[in-house]
mmCIF file of C-alpha atoms and ligand atoms in Angstrom:
data_model
loop_
_atom_site.group_PDB
_atom_site.id
_atom_site.type_symbol
_atom_site.label_atom_id
_atom_site.label_comp_id
_atom_site.label_asym_id
_atom_site.label_seq_id
_atom_site.Cartn_x
_atom_site.Cartn_y
_atom_site.Cartn_z
ATOM 1 C CA UNK A 1 27.671 3.545 3.039
ATOM 2 C CA UNK A 2 25.620 6.702 3.662
ATOM 3 C CA UNK A 3 22.469 6.062 5.702
ATOM 4 C CA UNK A 4 19.251 6.654 3.740
ATOM 5 C CA UNK A 5 17.114 9.665 4.583
ATOM 6 C CA UNK A 6 14.070 7.457 5.168
ATOM 7 C CA UNK A 7 13.545 3.757 5.882
ATOM 8 C CA UNK A 8 10.044 2.494 5.019
ATOM 9 C CA UNK A 9 8.753 -0.719 6.659
ATOM 10 C CA UNK A 10 6.162 -2.590 4.563
ATOM 11 C CA UNK A 11 5.696 -3.203 0.845
ATOM 12 C CA UNK A 12 1.908 -2.892 0.510
ATOM 13 C CA UNK A 13 0.096 -0.130 -1.379
ATOM 14 C CA UNK A 14 0.904 2.428 1.324
ATOM 15 C CA UNK A 15 4.621 1.601 1.741
ATOM 16 C CA UNK A 16 5.222 1.381 -2.014
ATOM 17 C CA UNK A 17 3.438 4.681 -2.690
ATOM 18 C CA UNK A 18 5.423 6.292 0.138
ATOM 19 C CA UNK A 19 8.717 5.042 -1.274
ATOM 20 C CA UNK A 20 7.735 6.413 -4.692
ATOM 21 C CA UNK A 21 6.720 9.883 -3.448
ATOM 22 C CA UNK A 22 9.713 10.187 -1.113
ATOM 23 C CA UNK A 23 12.193 9.166 -3.819
ATOM 24 C CA UNK A 24 10.530 11.442 -6.378
ATOM 25 C CA UNK A 25 10.834 14.248 -3.815
ATOM 26 C CA UNK A 26 14.599 13.757 -3.674
ATOM 27 C CA UNK A 27 14.961 11.544 -0.573
ATOM 28 C CA UNK A 28 17.243 8.513 -0.400
ATOM 29 C CA UNK A 29 14.820 5.698 0.460
ATOM 30 C CA UNK A 30 15.162 2.069 1.506
ATOM 31 C CA UNK A 31 11.940 0.008 1.770
ATOM 32 C CA UNK A 32 11.996 -3.216 3.790
ATOM 33 C CA UNK A 33 9.382 -5.891 2.989
ATOM 34 C CA UNK A 34 9.546 -9.185 4.870
ATOM 35 C CA UNK A 35 7.787 -11.352 2.270
ATOM 36 C CA UNK A 36 6.924 -9.922 -1.151
ATOM 37 C CA UNK A 37 5.465 -6.738 -2.621
ATOM 38 C CA UNK A 38 1.684 -6.860 -2.011
ATOM 39 C CA UNK A 39 1.987 -9.991 0.174
ATOM 40 C CA UNK A 40 -0.767 -8.720 2.515
ATOM 41 C CA UNK A 41 -4.166 -7.177 1.824
ATOM 42 C CA UNK A 42 -2.666 -5.030 -0.918
ATOM 43 C CA UNK A 43 -2.446 -8.138 -3.107
ATOM 44 C CA UNK A 44 -5.620 -9.967 -2.062
ATOM 45 C CA UNK A 45 -8.338 -7.342 -1.671
ATOM 46 C CA UNK A 46 -11.603 -6.997 -3.599
ATOM 47 C CA UNK A 47 -10.041 -4.506 -5.967
ATOM 48 C CA UNK A 48 -12.185 -1.403 -6.083
ATOM 49 C CA UNK A 49 -11.368 2.283 -5.780
ATOM 50 C CA UNK A 50 -14.556 3.853 -4.445
ATOM 51 C CA UNK A 51 -15.953 6.729 -2.424
ATOM 52 C CA UNK A 52 -16.032 5.747 1.266
ATOM 53 C CA UNK A 53 -19.087 7.856 2.268
ATOM 54 C CA UNK A 54 -17.004 9.369 5.074
ATOM 55 C CA UNK A 55 -16.598 13.130 4.538
ATOM 56 C CA UNK A 56 -13.301 13.114 6.456
ATOM 57 C CA UNK A 57 -11.869 10.854 3.751
ATOM 58 C CA UNK A 58 -13.381 12.417 0.619
ATOM 59 C CA UNK A 59 -10.342 14.494 -0.310
ATOM 60 C CA UNK A 60 -8.066 11.443 0.010
ATOM 61 C CA UNK A 61 -10.342 9.544 -2.383
ATOM 62 C CA UNK A 62 -10.372 12.392 -4.926
ATOM 63 C CA UNK A 63 -6.606 12.863 -4.746
ATOM 64 C CA UNK A 64 -5.936 9.119 -5.012
ATOM 65 C CA UNK A 65 -7.989 8.980 -8.213
ATOM 66 C CA UNK A 66 -5.690 11.664 -9.644
ATOM 67 C CA UNK A 67 -2.573 9.677 -8.687
ATOM 68 C CA UNK A 68 -4.033 6.542 -10.269
ATOM 69 C CA UNK A 69 -4.834 8.375 -13.516
ATOM 70 C CA UNK A 70 -1.158 9.246 -13.986
ATOM 71 C CA UNK A 71 0.553 6.285 -12.259
ATOM 72 C CA UNK A 72 1.471 4.215 -15.325
ATOM 73 C CA UNK A 73 3.795 1.195 -14.840
ATOM 74 C CA UNK A 74 1.003 -1.065 -16.135
ATOM 75 C CA UNK A 75 -1.732 0.374 -13.917
ATOM 76 C CA UNK A 76 -4.975 1.258 -15.679
ATOM 77 C CA UNK A 77 -7.806 3.037 -13.899
ATOM 78 C CA UNK A 78 -11.083 2.531 -15.781
ATOM 79 C CA UNK A 79 -11.920 5.903 -17.350
ATOM 80 C CA UNK A 80 -15.453 5.915 -15.942
ATOM 81 C CA UNK A 81 -16.714 4.407 -12.670
ATOM 82 C CA UNK A 82 -18.653 1.170 -13.064
ATOM 83 C CA UNK A 83 -21.211 2.499 -10.567
ATOM 84 C CA UNK A 84 -21.694 1.169 -7.046
ATOM 85 C CA UNK A 85 -24.955 -0.509 -6.080
ATOM 86 C CA UNK A 86 -25.577 -0.522 -2.338
ATOM 87 C CA UNK A 87 -28.021 -3.431 -2.228
ATOM 88 C CA UNK A 88 -30.339 -4.709 0.470
ATOM 89 C CA UNK A 89 -32.582 -7.734 0.740
ATOM 90 C CA UNK A 90 -34.575 -5.798 3.358
ATOM 91 C CA UNK A 91 -35.688 -2.848 1.192
ATOM 92 C CA UNK A 92 -37.650 -1.293 4.060
ATOM 93 C CA UNK A 93 -34.401 -0.798 6.008
ATOM 94 C CA UNK A 94 -32.372 0.651 3.131
ATOM 95 C CA UNK A 95 -31.319 4.198 4.017
ATOM 96 C CA UNK A 96 -30.475 6.938 1.534
ATOM 97 C CA UNK A 97 -26.820 8.005 1.536
ATOM 98 C CA UNK A 98 -26.320 11.277 3.457
ATOM 99 C CA UNK A 99 -27.252 14.406 1.467
ATOM 100 C CA UNK A 100 -23.652 15.698 1.659
ATOM 101 C CA UNK A 101 -22.701 13.087 -0.966
ATOM 102 C CA UNK A 102 -25.077 14.435 -3.602
ATOM 103 C CA UNK A 103 -22.190 14.615 -6.117
ATOM 104 C CA UNK A 104 -22.372 10.796 -6.284
ATOM 105 C CA UNK A 105 -25.893 11.205 -7.704
ATOM 106 C CA UNK A 106 -27.604 8.565 -5.509
ATOM 107 C CA UNK A 107 -30.527 6.948 -7.314
ATOM 108 C CA UNK A 108 -32.994 4.593 -5.633
ATOM 109 C CA UNK A 109 -33.719 1.490 -7.711
ATOM 110 C CA UNK A 110 -36.061 -1.474 -7.200
ATOM 111 C CA UNK A 111 -38.166 -3.889 -9.225
ATOM 112 C CA UNK A 112 -37.892 -3.596 -13.010
ATOM 113 C CA UNK A 113 -35.658 -0.522 -12.836
ATOM 114 C CA UNK A 114 -33.105 -2.378 -10.712
ATOM 115 C CA UNK A 115 -33.285 -5.430 -13.012
ATOM 116 C CA UNK A 116 -32.688 -3.208 -16.034
ATOM 117 C CA UNK A 117 -29.664 -1.574 -14.404
ATOM 118 C CA UNK A 118 -28.236 -4.866 -13.136
ATOM 119 C CA UNK A 119 -29.804 -8.005 -14.653
ATOM 120 C CA UNK A 120 -27.589 -10.320 -12.577
ATOM 121 C CA UNK A 121 -29.340 -9.412 -9.293
ATOM 122 C CA UNK A 122 -31.980 -11.529 -7.542
ATOM 123 C CA UNK A 123 -35.630 -10.477 -7.343
ATOM 124 C CA UNK A 124 -36.987 -8.603 -4.337
ATOM 125 C CA UNK A 125 -33.952 -6.387 -3.698
ATOM 126 C CA UNK A 126 -33.613 -2.625 -3.554
ATOM 127 C CA UNK A 127 -30.494 -0.520 -4.060
ATOM 128 C CA UNK A 128 -28.989 2.920 -4.205
ATOM 129 C CA UNK A 129 -26.796 3.466 -7.238
ATOM 130 C CA UNK A 130 -23.824 5.791 -6.671
ATOM 131 C CA UNK A 131 -21.520 7.233 -9.296
ATOM 132 C CA UNK A 132 -18.296 5.684 -7.969
ATOM 133 C CA UNK A 133 -16.434 2.349 -8.085
ATOM 134 C CA UNK A 134 -13.407 1.714 -10.316
ATOM 135 C CA UNK A 135 -12.534 -2.018 -10.386
ATOM 136 C CA UNK A 136 -8.823 -2.860 -10.618
ATOM 137 C CA UNK A 137 -6.914 -6.158 -10.217
ATOM 138 C CA UNK A 138 -6.048 -6.551 -6.502
ATOM 139 C CA UNK A 139 -2.244 -6.219 -6.632
ATOM 140 C CA UNK A 140 -2.117 -3.761 -9.528
ATOM 141 C CA UNK A 141 -1.777 -0.567 -7.477
ATOM 142 C CA UNK A 142 0.963 -1.796 -5.124
ATOM 143 C CA UNK A 143 2.950 -3.362 -7.982
ATOM 144 C CA UNK A 144 2.794 -0.189 -10.066
ATOM 145 C CA UNK A 145 3.848 2.017 -7.140
ATOM 146 C CA UNK A 146 6.727 -0.402 -6.415
ATOM 147 C CA UNK A 147 7.875 -0.011 -10.022
ATOM 148 C CA UNK A 148 7.465 3.755 -9.734
ATOM 149 C CA UNK A 149 9.562 3.774 -6.522
ATOM 150 C CA UNK A 150 12.350 1.764 -8.160
ATOM 151 C CA UNK A 151 12.294 4.059 -11.197
ATOM 152 C CA UNK A 152 12.758 7.052 -8.864
ATOM 153 C CA UNK A 153 15.790 5.401 -7.221
ATOM 154 C CA UNK A 154 14.312 3.772 -4.084
ATOM 155 C CA UNK A 155 15.988 0.576 -2.880
ATOM 156 C CA UNK A 156 13.343 -2.118 -2.237
ATOM 157 C CA UNK A 157 14.726 -4.919 -0.050
ATOM 158 C CA UNK A 158 12.449 -7.947 -0.236
ATOM 159 C CA UNK A 159 12.681 -10.748 2.339
ATOM 160 C CA UNK A 160 13.847 -8.335 5.055
ATOM 161 C CA UNK A 161 11.719 -8.177 8.226
ATOM 162 C CA UNK A 162 12.496 -4.852 9.895
ATOM 163 C CA UNK A 163 11.669 -3.303 13.271
ATOM 164 C CA UNK A 164 12.053 0.277 14.396
ATOM 165 C CA UNK A 165 15.225 0.990 16.389
ATOM 166 C CA UNK A 166 14.635 3.745 18.949
ATOM 167 C CA UNK A 167 17.665 5.311 20.657
ATOM 168 C CA UNK A 168 17.503 8.285 23.052
ATOM 169 C CA UNK A 169 13.926 9.109 22.088
ATOM 170 C CA UNK A 170 14.521 9.153 18.343
ATOM 171 C CA UNK A 171 14.183 6.649 15.508
ATOM 172 C CA UNK A 172 17.768 5.717 14.722
ATOM 173 C CA UNK A 173 16.871 3.365 11.878
ATOM 174 C CA UNK A 174 15.642 -0.229 11.696
ATOM 175 C CA UNK A 175 16.933 -3.553 12.895
ATOM 176 C CA UNK A 176 17.055 -6.385 10.376
ATOM 177 C CA UNK A 177 18.222 -9.798 11.596
ATOM 178 C CA UNK A 178 19.547 -8.173 14.786
ATOM 179 C CA UNK A 179 21.630 -5.636 12.851
ATOM 180 C CA UNK A 180 21.024 -1.860 12.958
ATOM 181 C CA UNK A 181 20.455 -0.194 9.610
ATOM 182 C CA UNK A 182 20.733 3.528 10.367
ATOM 183 C CA UNK A 183 18.306 5.974 8.754
ATOM 184 C CA UNK A 184 17.423 9.630 9.162
ATOM 185 C CA UNK A 185 13.739 8.805 9.722
ATOM 186 C CA UNK A 186 11.548 5.709 9.751
ATOM 187 C CA UNK A 187 7.985 5.377 8.515
ATOM 188 C CA UNK A 188 6.024 2.263 9.391
ATOM 189 C CA UNK A 189 3.492 1.147 6.781
ATOM 190 C CA UNK A 190 3.279 -2.486 7.852
ATOM 191 C CA UNK A 191 -0.513 -2.787 7.624
ATOM 192 C CA UNK A 192 -2.083 -4.617 10.585
ATOM 193 C CA UNK A 193 1.421 -5.523 11.791
ATOM 194 C CA UNK A 194 2.378 -1.865 12.273
ATOM 195 C CA UNK A 195 2.380 -1.984 16.133
ATOM 196 C CA UNK A 196 4.536 -5.154 16.026
ATOM 197 C CA UNK A 197 7.078 -3.440 13.782
ATOM 198 C CA UNK A 198 7.283 -0.472 16.174
ATOM 199 C CA UNK A 199 7.502 -2.459 19.479
ATOM 200 C CA UNK A 200 7.811 -0.981 22.987
ATOM 201 C CA UNK A 201 5.891 1.960 24.478
ATOM 202 C CA UNK A 202 5.403 3.790 21.176
ATOM 203 C CA UNK A 203 3.527 0.756 19.768
ATOM 204 C CA UNK A 204 0.813 1.183 22.410
ATOM 205 C CA UNK A 205 -0.085 4.559 20.893
ATOM 206 C CA UNK A 206 -0.795 2.913 17.541
ATOM 207 C CA UNK A 207 -4.076 1.003 18.040
ATOM 208 C CA UNK A 208 -4.257 -0.895 14.761
ATOM 209 C CA UNK A 209 -5.501 -4.492 14.629
ATOM 210 C CA UNK A 210 -6.244 -7.020 11.887
ATOM 211 C CA UNK A 211 -9.776 -7.597 10.562
ATOM 212 C CA UNK A 212 -9.548 -10.654 8.338
ATOM 213 C CA UNK A 213 -11.442 -11.044 5.099
ATOM 214 C CA UNK A 214 -12.048 -14.051 2.859
ATOM 215 C CA UNK A 215 -12.809 -13.404 -0.804
ATOM 216 C CA UNK A 216 -13.771 -16.031 -3.399
ATOM 217 C CA UNK A 217 -12.556 -15.495 -6.967
ATOM 218 C CA UNK A 218 -14.957 -16.727 -9.645
ATOM 219 C CA UNK A 219 -15.576 -16.703 -13.332
ATOM 220 C CA UNK A 220 -19.279 -16.006 -13.855
ATOM 221 C CA UNK A 221 -21.317 -16.626 -17.011
ATOM 222 C CA UNK A 222 -22.971 -13.214 -16.604
ATOM 223 C CA UNK A 223 -20.860 -11.082 -14.238
ATOM 224 C CA UNK A 224 -22.475 -7.978 -12.711
ATOM 225 C CA UNK A 225 -21.769 -4.677 -14.488
ATOM 226 C CA UNK A 226 -21.675 -2.729 -11.234
ATOM 227 C CA UNK A 227 -19.636 -2.976 -8.089
ATOM 228 C CA UNK A 228 -22.083 -4.566 -5.630
ATOM 229 C CA UNK A 229 -22.003 -4.043 -1.904
ATOM 230 C CA UNK A 230 -24.484 -5.055 0.748
ATOM 231 C CA UNK A 231 -25.738 -1.900 2.452
ATOM 232 C CA UNK A 232 -24.163 -1.610 5.877
ATOM 233 C CA UNK A 233 -20.448 -1.387 5.139
ATOM 234 C CA UNK A 234 -20.510 2.016 6.874
ATOM 235 C CA UNK A 235 -20.645 0.169 10.196
ATOM 236 C CA UNK A 236 -17.112 -0.965 9.437
ATOM 237 C CA UNK A 237 -15.823 2.556 9.902
ATOM 238 C CA UNK A 238 -17.836 3.206 13.035
ATOM 239 C CA UNK A 239 -16.644 2.189 16.456
ATOM 240 C CA UNK A 240 -19.665 -0.095 16.895
ATOM 241 C CA UNK A 241 -17.797 -3.019 15.352
ATOM 242 C CA UNK A 242 -18.331 -5.075 12.263
ATOM 243 C CA UNK A 243 -20.668 -7.928 11.351
ATOM 244 C CA UNK A 244 -18.983 -11.237 10.520
ATOM 245 C CA UNK A 245 -19.989 -11.272 6.828
ATOM 246 C CA UNK A 246 -21.195 -8.682 4.329
ATOM 247 C CA UNK A 247 -21.731 -9.440 0.640
ATOM 248 C CA UNK A 248 -19.680 -7.638 -1.983
ATOM 249 C CA UNK A 249 -18.791 -8.401 -5.610
ATOM 250 C CA UNK A 250 -16.260 -6.648 -7.818
ATOM 251 C CA UNK A 251 -15.455 -7.727 -11.361
ATOM 252 C CA UNK A 252 -12.148 -6.652 -12.899
ATOM 253 C CA UNK A 253 -10.879 -8.097 -16.186
ATOM 254 C CA UNK A 254 -13.387 -10.964 -16.165
ATOM 255 C CA UNK A 255 -12.705 -12.169 -12.622
ATOM 256 C CA UNK A 256 -15.337 -11.554 -9.948
ATOM 257 C CA UNK A 257 -14.167 -11.189 -6.335
ATOM 258 C CA UNK A 258 -16.993 -12.101 -3.958
ATOM 259 C CA UNK A 259 -16.630 -11.316 -0.272
ATOM 260 C CA UNK A 260 -16.304 -11.007 2.536
ATOM 261 C CA UNK A 261 -15.807 -11.764 6.199
ATOM 262 C CA UNK A 262 -14.719 -9.369 8.969
ATOM 263 C CA UNK A 263 -12.980 -11.413 11.648
ATOM 264 C CA UNK A 264 -10.375 -10.632 14.306
ATOM 265 C CA UNK A 265 -8.619 -14.014 13.972
ATOM 266 C CA UNK A 266 -6.918 -15.428 10.847
ATOM 267 C CA UNK A 267 -9.610 -17.626 9.220
ATOM 268 C CA UNK A 268 -9.405 -20.869 7.276
ATOM 269 C CA UNK A 269 -10.491 -19.614 3.808
ATOM 270 C CA UNK A 270 -11.669 -23.030 2.585
ATOM 271 C CA UNK A 271 -13.944 -23.419 5.623
ATOM 272 C CA UNK A 272 -15.529 -19.973 5.202
ATOM 273 C CA UNK A 273 -15.856 -19.827 1.403
ATOM 274 C CA UNK A 274 -19.170 -21.785 1.237
ATOM 275 C CA UNK A 275 -20.771 -19.320 3.685
ATOM 276 C CA UNK A 276 -19.490 -16.320 1.729
ATOM 277 C CA UNK A 277 -20.952 -17.772 -1.483
ATOM 278 C CA UNK A 278 -24.257 -18.734 0.166
ATOM 279 C CA UNK A 279 -24.762 -15.190 1.466
ATOM 280 C CA UNK A 280 -23.735 -13.789 -1.906
ATOM 281 C CA UNK A 281 -26.221 -16.005 -3.762
ATOM 282 C CA UNK A 282 -29.072 -14.193 -1.970
ATOM 283 C CA UNK A 283 -28.085 -11.183 -4.055
ATOM 284 C CA UNK A 284 -26.412 -12.771 -7.092
ATOM 285 C CA UNK A 285 -28.031 -16.147 -7.900
ATOM 286 C CA UNK A 286 -25.500 -16.808 -10.706
ATOM 287 C CA UNK A 287 -22.843 -17.415 -8.060
ATOM 288 C CA UNK A 288 -24.089 -20.972 -7.580
ATOM 289 C CA UNK A 289 -23.005 -21.942 -11.120
ATOM 290 C CA UNK A 290 -19.808 -19.860 -11.225
ATOM 291 C CA UNK A 291 -16.397 -21.482 -11.655
ATOM 292 C CA UNK A 292 -14.320 -20.949 -8.511
ATOM 293 C CA UNK A 293 -10.787 -19.891 -9.462
ATOM 294 C CA UNK A 294 -9.322 -19.376 -6.021
ATOM 295 C CA UNK A 295 -9.623 -17.959 -2.511
ATOM 296 C CA UNK A 296 -8.036 -14.876 -1.010
ATOM 297 C CA UNK A 297 -7.585 -14.243 2.718
ATOM 298 C CA UNK A 298 -6.018 -11.118 4.079
ATOM 299 C CA UNK A 299 -6.206 -8.697 6.992
ATOM 300 C CA UNK A 300 -7.485 -5.120 6.913
ATOM 301 C CA UNK A 301 -5.386 -2.792 9.087
ATOM 302 C CA UNK A 302 -8.187 -1.392 11.267
ATOM 303 C CA UNK A 303 -7.531 1.535 13.564
ATOM 304 C CA UNK A 304 -9.493 2.194 16.751
ATOM 305 C CA UNK A 305 -11.747 4.779 15.031
ATOM 306 C CA UNK A 306 -11.741 3.259 11.540
ATOM 307 C CA UNK A 307 -9.674 6.006 9.912
ATOM 308 C CA UNK A 308 -6.043 6.048 8.780
ATOM 309 C CA UNK A 309 -3.235 7.122 11.134
ATOM 310 C CA UNK A 310 -0.847 9.366 9.243
ATOM 311 C CA UNK A 311 2.385 11.178 9.954
ATOM 312 C CA UNK A 312 4.935 11.753 12.690
ATOM 313 C CA UNK A 313 4.212 10.046 16.003
ATOM 314 C CA UNK A 314 4.633 12.478 18.914
ATOM 315 C CA UNK A 315 7.175 11.331 21.496
ATOM 316 C CA UNK A 316 9.670 9.663 19.167
ATOM 317 C CA UNK A 317 11.599 11.998 16.913
ATOM 318 C CA UNK A 318 11.783 10.880 13.300
ATOM 319 C CA UNK A 319 9.185 8.086 13.600
ATOM 320 C CA UNK A 320 6.102 8.235 11.369
ATOM 321 C CA UNK A 321 3.153 5.922 10.744
ATOM 322 C CA UNK A 322 1.060 5.378 7.614
ATOM 323 C CA UNK A 323 -1.511 2.685 8.294
ATOM 324 C CA UNK A 324 -5.000 1.960 9.604
ATOM 325 C CA UNK A 325 -6.850 2.205 6.282
ATOM 326 C CA UNK A 326 -9.170 -0.679 7.174
ATOM 327 C CA UNK A 327 -11.361 -1.568 4.155
ATOM 328 C CA UNK A 328 -10.171 1.424 2.094
ATOM 329 C CA UNK A 329 -6.389 1.149 1.602
ATOM 330 C CA UNK A 330 -6.460 0.775 -2.182
ATOM 331 C CA UNK A 331 -8.874 3.691 -2.415
ATOM 332 C CA UNK A 332 -7.015 6.067 -0.080
ATOM 333 C CA UNK A 333 -3.437 4.752 0.070
ATOM 334 C CA UNK A 334 -1.847 6.965 -2.595
ATOM 335 C CA UNK A 335 -3.087 10.266 -1.150
ATOM 336 C CA UNK A 336 -2.259 9.154 2.418
ATOM 337 C CA UNK A 337 1.265 8.296 1.309
ATOM 338 C CA UNK A 338 1.647 11.654 -0.406
ATOM 339 C CA UNK A 339 0.647 13.488 2.811
ATOM 340 C CA UNK A 340 3.159 11.553 4.928
ATOM 341 C CA UNK A 341 5.907 11.868 2.307
ATOM 342 C CA UNK A 342 5.388 15.642 2.188
ATOM 343 C CA UNK A 343 5.649 15.884 5.973
ATOM 344 C CA UNK A 344 8.908 13.911 5.989
ATOM 345 C CA UNK A 345 10.275 15.976 3.092
ATOM 346 C CA UNK A 346 9.671 19.118 5.157
ATOM 347 C CA UNK A 347 6.869 20.482 2.989
ATOM 348 C CA UNK A 348 4.080 22.382 4.760
ATOM 349 C CA UNK A 349 2.081 19.849 6.804
ATOM 350 C CA UNK A 350 -1.503 19.311 5.654
ATOM 351 C CA UNK A 351 -2.441 16.189 7.602
ATOM 352 C CA UNK A 352 -5.929 16.807 9.045
ATOM 353 C CA UNK A 353 -6.048 16.319 12.854
ATOM 354 C CA UNK A 354 -8.747 13.643 12.405
ATOM 355 C CA UNK A 355 -6.162 11.518 10.573
ATOM 356 C CA UNK A 356 -3.055 12.463 12.534
ATOM 357 C CA UNK A 357 -0.907 9.685 13.980
ATOM 358 C CA UNK A 358 -0.849 11.337 17.411
ATOM 359 C CA UNK A 359 -4.610 11.356 18.018
ATOM 360 C CA UNK A 360 -4.800 8.311 20.302
HETATM 361 C C1 LIG B 401 -11.020 -8.923 1.879
HETATM 362 C C2 LIG B 401 -10.552 -7.517 1.699
HETATM 363 C C3 LIG B 401 -11.022 -6.778 0.632
HETATM 364 C C4 LIG B 401 -10.629 -5.459 0.471
HETATM 365 N N1 LIG B 401 -11.074 -4.754 -0.593
HETATM 366 C C5 LIG B 401 -10.699 -3.459 -0.762
HETATM 367 C C6 LIG B 401 -11.156 -2.723 -1.862
HETATM 368 O O1 LIG B 401 -11.885 -3.219 -2.722
HETATM 369 N N2 LIG B 401 -10.804 -1.411 -1.965
HETATM 370 C C7 LIG B 401 -9.989 -0.809 -1.040
HETATM 371 O O2 LIG B 401 -9.735 0.380 -1.143
HETATM 372 N N3 LIG B 401 -9.474 -1.522 -0.010
HETATM 373 C C8 LIG B 401 -9.825 -2.822 0.148
HETATM 374 N N4 LIG B 401 -9.357 -3.533 1.210
HETATM 375 C C9 LIG B 401 -8.456 -2.876 2.164
HETATM 376 C C10 LIG B 401 -7.028 -2.806 1.618
HETATM 377 O O3 LIG B 401 -6.701 -4.028 1.014
HETATM 378 C C11 LIG B 401 -6.064 -2.479 2.747
HETATM 379 O O4 LIG B 401 -6.512 -1.342 3.472
HETATM 380 C C12 LIG B 401 -4.685 -2.156 2.178
HETATM 381 O O5 LIG B 401 -4.257 -3.161 1.305
HETATM 382 C C13 LIG B 401 -3.679 -1.987 3.301
HETATM 383 O O6 LIG B 401 -2.458 -1.671 2.714
HETATM 384 P P1 LIG B 401 -1.168 -1.461 3.596
HETATM 385 O O7 LIG B 401 -0.053 -1.118 2.662
HETATM 386 O O8 LIG B 401 -1.474 -0.528 4.710
HETATM 387 O O9 LIG B 401 -0.925 -2.869 4.314
HETATM 388 P P2 LIG B 401 -0.599 -4.332 3.750
HETATM 389 O O10 LIG B 401 -1.131 -4.559 2.407
HETATM 390 O O11 LIG B 401 -0.981 -5.263 4.843
HETATM 391 O O12 LIG B 401 0.978 -4.308 3.608
HETATM 392 C C14 LIG B 401 1.826 -4.377 4.730
HETATM 393 C C15 LIG B 401 3.100 -5.083 4.302
HETATM 394 O O13 LIG B 401 4.023 -4.996 5.377
HETATM 395 C C16 LIG B 401 4.753 -6.195 5.420
HETATM 396 N N5 LIG B 401 5.306 -6.294 6.766
HETATM 397 C C17 LIG B 401 4.633 -6.477 7.934
HETATM 398 N N6 LIG B 401 5.486 -6.455 8.970
HETATM 399 C C18 LIG B 401 6.726 -6.242 8.455
HETATM 400 C C19 LIG B 401 8.022 -6.108 9.015
HETATM 401 N N7 LIG B 401 8.230 -6.182 10.361
HETATM 402 N N8 LIG B 401 9.078 -5.896 8.202
HETATM 403 C C20 LIG B 401 8.903 -5.811 6.856
HETATM 404 N N9 LIG B 401 7.687 -5.950 6.257
HETATM 405 C C21 LIG B 401 6.608 -6.140 7.062
HETATM 406 C C22 LIG B 401 3.738 -7.262 5.077
HETATM 407 O O14 LIG B 401 4.365 -8.433 4.572
HETATM 408 C C23 LIG B 401 2.905 -6.558 4.011
HETATM 409 O O15 LIG B 401 3.375 -6.817 2.694
HETATM 410 C C24 LIG B 401 -9.726 -4.871 1.392
HETATM 411 C C25 LIG B 401 -9.221 -5.626 2.439
HETATM 412 C C26 LIG B 401 -9.622 -6.936 2.596
HETATM 413 C C27 LIG B 401 -9.056 -7.734 3.716
#
């Protein structure tokens, strides 16, 4: 059998989009996923494609929206954004979004104006409304890109845990069950498990760690019209660290996803769900009478500086990384995957240094 041009490790949004773009670009691709497509955060997230308020990531957001508009395979991006309300129960501390994001038309709302825009909110809050936020079911993007990859000829091997095989300073392929599967190049898109899938010295240059989130799925009598987010999520992309819980609520197709925690260790979702709902009820009183449908727990792949790590890793020929999207993998994953696929296909490299895999 001829070795594939590229082996992809990981079947989340990033790995599936990579497999699709690589195969569409003419590469022979094998994707290895140890559990199931979208088994990690790509199947259990809050489900919103939104601006990240980080200028270094704006072009990835814009480009990903374009990919989603044409993706097909059952994926539907709402034509218009639902609007994002950055809410605070301490209105005096609520800061305006930076002026450079004026295209999101930030509008300050409080009192009757906020109630009119979002009747589901509690009294006494203030918010900035931003023109962004497209709710989608959590696994929809990864599943559609997996279908797109298969349609383009990629071979998706499910139930296969793979690790990078490095020989003489180059990626020779992957090992699966102790057996070498040769490949021309390897790209690791294994979410928070990316360093584990690389192993050895090269793994130490990929500082990506899990940040676990618990989300409660509910059916609400009067679900919010907007995507709701407690002001402060920007700290998640700063190096200062993350608070343990921040409220968010996203409603897609009648199901509201209320989150979330930010924890380094795998949590017990049932133990944390009451706290997530109690914090959420400060903003959305209707949560107390909602019907709980289920719990989601998953890990954000968080890099040391909060931004994705993309492209060839210096020091090991033919080894690339596509991970570290933290809380924004659904939002940014398609454009990130396109950048890495283009680099591996030999197209002119466009990966900005701030997102390059070799920056640590
Ligand atoms: C609670 C929560 C809510 C979120 N909400 C949003 C949101 O609303 N919008 C947004 O943009 N982002 C959101 N995110 C972030 C987003 O979900 C992630 O950034 C994104 O899913 C990461 O995708 P990924 O493909 O990099 O990794 P993952 O989804 O983790 O996929 C990695 C895959 O690799 C597989 N794997 C691991 N090791 C191996 C191996 N050795 N061999 C083979 N397979 C392996 C795993 O089984 C997994 O399927 C949220 C995250 C959390 C935790």
